[in-house]
Amino acid sequence: MAFEERRLWIHLAVTVIVPAAYLVFILREAQDTAVAEVAYQRPLLTAAVASVIARIVLYLTAAALWPGYARLRDQRDREIERRGDHTGFVTMSGFTVIPLSLTLLETSYFWIGNTIYLAFVLSATVSSAVKLVAYRKGF
Amino acid sequence: MGRTTRVTNSIRALRLARGEMTQAELADRIGVTRQTVIAIEKGRYPPSLETAFQISRVLGAPLEEVFQYPDPGTRR
């Protein structure tokens, strides 16, 4: 497995696990109060920062475990990255219609903030999935 | 996993004919990962023109011998 592919698995795992933990936290908090009333700001920022830190730590760990592979990144890696990033951008752009609509409807900040976060998560997930499929099945 | 390009190649045969050169050795000599060489050999990734020329040079064979492209209308 190419190092870039290992990196993608790490990226995808963090992209799924951290927001899932955030969702569980929000749902637990929502047991005692209305969902839109939940104090989501601190947990959301914590999830975002935790994702970045987890990725950095795991990438560095992977690079230490497979030092030879980490440096080599070729044209195929770059083409796959470009294709995945493009798909992620399209996903993000399309999904942003939802928070934009919520803003126009002047709904609560909770839903606006969380749909934007969801757009980021979906974009990263789709982008990683497209890249992994390209590595596995070609393009 | 199927082919994703109409470009076919004889890299594997030429590698074996050139003293059983390994995929890793070929990858090292043209500056790509072994996974990329595998993907090219299996027709899952069409290499750039520059990489194709590099492969051709390392294998010591003309480009047309290393890569083939079927005539229009020819089924794969």
mmCIF file of N, CA and C in Angstrom, chain A residues 1-3 5 69 72-77 79 135-139, chain B residues 1-2 4-5 31-36 39 44-48 51:
data_model
loop_
_atom_site.group_PDB
_atom_site.id
_atom_site.type_symbol
_atom_site.label_atom_id
_atom_site.label_comp_id
_atom_site.label_asym_id
_atom_site.label_seq_id
_atom_site.Cartn_x
_atom_site.Cartn_y
_atom_site.Cartn_z
ATOM 1 N N MET A 1 0.845 -1.196 0.000
ATOM 2 C CA MET A 1 0.000 0.000 0.000
ATOM 3 C C MET A 1 0.885 1.252 0.000
ATOM 4 N N ALA A 2 0.598 2.171 -0.927
ATOM 5 C CA ALA A 2 1.386 3.399 -1.019
ATOM 6 C C ALA A 2 1.220 4.217 0.263
ATOM 7 N N PHE A 3 2.261 5.003 0.572
ATOM 8 C CA PHE A 3 2.200 5.788 1.801
ATOM 9 C C PHE A 3 1.030 6.762 1.763
ATOM 10 N N GLU A 5 -1.730 6.335 0.416
ATOM 11 C CA GLU A 5 -2.966 5.602 0.685
ATOM 12 C C GLU A 5 -3.122 5.373 2.197
ATOM 13 N N TYR A 69 8.958 5.372 2.597
ATOM 14 C CA TYR A 69 7.815 5.642 1.741
ATOM 15 C C TYR A 69 7.335 7.086 1.852
ATOM 16 N N LEU A 72 8.447 9.663 -0.828
ATOM 17 C CA LEU A 72 8.133 9.472 -2.240
ATOM 18 C C LEU A 72 6.666 9.749 -2.549
ATOM 19 N N ARG A 73 6.470 10.705 -3.425
ATOM 20 C CA ARG A 73 5.117 11.096 -3.814
ATOM 21 C C ARG A 73 5.208 11.396 -5.300
ATOM 22 N N ASP A 74 4.517 10.599 -6.091
ATOM 23 C CA ASP A 74 4.702 10.749 -7.528
ATOM 24 C C ASP A 74 3.499 11.388 -8.220
ATOM 25 N N GLN A 75 3.581 11.390 -9.562
ATOM 26 C CA GLN A 75 2.556 12.059 -10.365
ATOM 27 C C GLN A 75 1.168 11.445 -10.133
ATOM 28 N N ARG A 76 1.124 10.105 -9.989
ATOM 29 C CA ARG A 76 -0.177 9.443 -9.770
ATOM 30 C C ARG A 76 -0.800 9.927 -8.464
ATOM 31 N N ASP A 77 0.019 10.050 -7.421
ATOM 32 C CA ASP A 77 -0.479 10.561 -6.138
ATOM 33 C C ASP A 77 -1.087 11.951 -6.314
ATOM 34 N N GLU A 79 -2.244 13.335 -9.089
ATOM 35 C CA GLU A 79 -3.465 13.302 -9.909
ATOM 36 C C GLU A 79 -4.660 12.802 -9.099
ATOM 37 N N TYR A 135 -7.082 4.837 -5.867
ATOM 38 C CA TYR A 135 -5.888 4.035 -5.568
ATOM 39 C C TYR A 135 -6.161 2.554 -5.785
ATOM 40 N N ARG A 136 -7.353 2.113 -5.387
ATOM 41 C CA ARG A 136 -7.680 0.690 -5.458
ATOM 42 C C ARG A 136 -8.062 0.233 -6.860
ATOM 43 N N LYS A 137 -8.886 1.037 -7.537
ATOM 44 C CA LYS A 137 -9.442 0.578 -8.821
ATOM 45 C C LYS A 137 -8.868 1.288 -10.036
ATOM 46 N N GLY A 138 -8.085 2.325 -9.811
ATOM 47 C CA GLY A 138 -7.522 3.064 -10.924
ATOM 48 C C GLY A 138 -8.488 4.116 -11.442
ATOM 49 N N PHE A 139 -8.014 4.896 -12.389
ATOM 50 C CA PHE A 139 -8.888 5.908 -12.986
ATOM 51 C C PHE A 139 -8.382 6.271 -14.357
ATOM 52 N N MET B 1 -9.823 -6.388 -10.488
ATOM 53 C CA MET B 1 -10.039 -5.003 -10.868
ATOM 54 C C MET B 1 -9.706 -4.817 -12.335
ATOM 55 N N GLY B 2 -10.588 -4.196 -13.085
ATOM 56 C CA GLY B 2 -10.427 -4.109 -14.524
ATOM 57 C C GLY B 2 -9.524 -2.976 -14.965
ATOM 58 N N THR B 4 -8.655 0.516 -16.805
ATOM 59 C CA THR B 4 -9.394 1.770 -16.887
ATOM 60 C C THR B 4 -8.889 2.635 -18.037
ATOM 61 N N THR B 5 -7.963 2.104 -18.826
ATOM 62 C CA THR B 5 -7.440 2.855 -19.962
ATOM 63 C C THR B 5 -7.322 1.923 -21.162
ATOM 64 N N GLY B 31 11.602 6.946 -10.589
ATOM 65 C CA GLY B 31 11.190 7.906 -9.555
ATOM 66 C C GLY B 31 9.708 7.904 -9.236
ATOM 67 N N VAL B 32 9.100 6.716 -9.266
ATOM 68 C CA VAL B 32 7.698 6.604 -8.832
ATOM 69 C C VAL B 32 7.606 5.497 -7.784
ATOM 70 N N THR B 33 6.437 5.333 -7.191
ATOM 71 C CA THR B 33 6.273 4.268 -6.204
ATOM 72 C C THR B 33 6.041 2.934 -6.930
ATOM 73 N N ARG B 34 6.298 1.831 -6.208
ATOM 74 C CA ARG B 34 6.058 0.508 -6.799
ATOM 75 C C ARG B 34 4.578 0.337 -7.118
ATOM 76 N N GLN B 35 3.715 0.951 -6.302
ATOM 77 C CA GLN B 35 2.269 0.848 -6.540
ATOM 78 C C GLN B 35 1.885 1.482 -7.879
ATOM 79 N N THR B 36 2.606 2.544 -8.244
ATOM 80 C CA THR B 36 2.329 3.192 -9.525
ATOM 81 C C THR B 36 2.739 2.285 -10.690
ATOM 82 N N ALA B 39 0.097 -0.296 -10.996
ATOM 83 C CA ALA B 39 -1.111 0.264 -11.611
ATOM 84 C C ALA B 39 -0.929 0.447 -13.118
ATOM 85 N N ARG B 44 -4.409 0.189 -14.986
ATOM 86 C CA ARG B 44 -5.319 0.956 -14.129
ATOM 87 C C ARG B 44 -4.914 2.424 -14.060
ATOM 88 N N TYR B 45 -3.783 2.747 -14.662
ATOM 89 C CA TYR B 45 -3.339 4.129 -14.651
ATOM 90 C C TYR B 45 -2.499 4.401 -15.901
ATOM 91 N N PRO B 46 -2.956 5.330 -16.761
ATOM 92 C CA PRO B 46 -2.149 5.660 -17.934
ATOM 93 C C PRO B 46 -1.043 6.630 -17.534
ATOM 94 N N PRO B 47 0.221 6.277 -17.747
ATOM 95 C CA PRO B 47 1.301 7.172 -17.307
ATOM 96 C C PRO B 47 1.370 8.423 -18.153
ATOM 97 N N SER B 48 2.028 9.437 -17.619
ATOM 98 C CA SER B 48 2.242 10.659 -18.411
ATOM 99 C C SER B 48 3.226 10.312 -19.526
ATOM 100 N N THR B 51 6.723 9.927 -18.124
ATOM 101 C CA THR B 51 6.953 8.650 -17.428
ATOM 102 C C THR B 51 7.043 7.510 -18.444
#
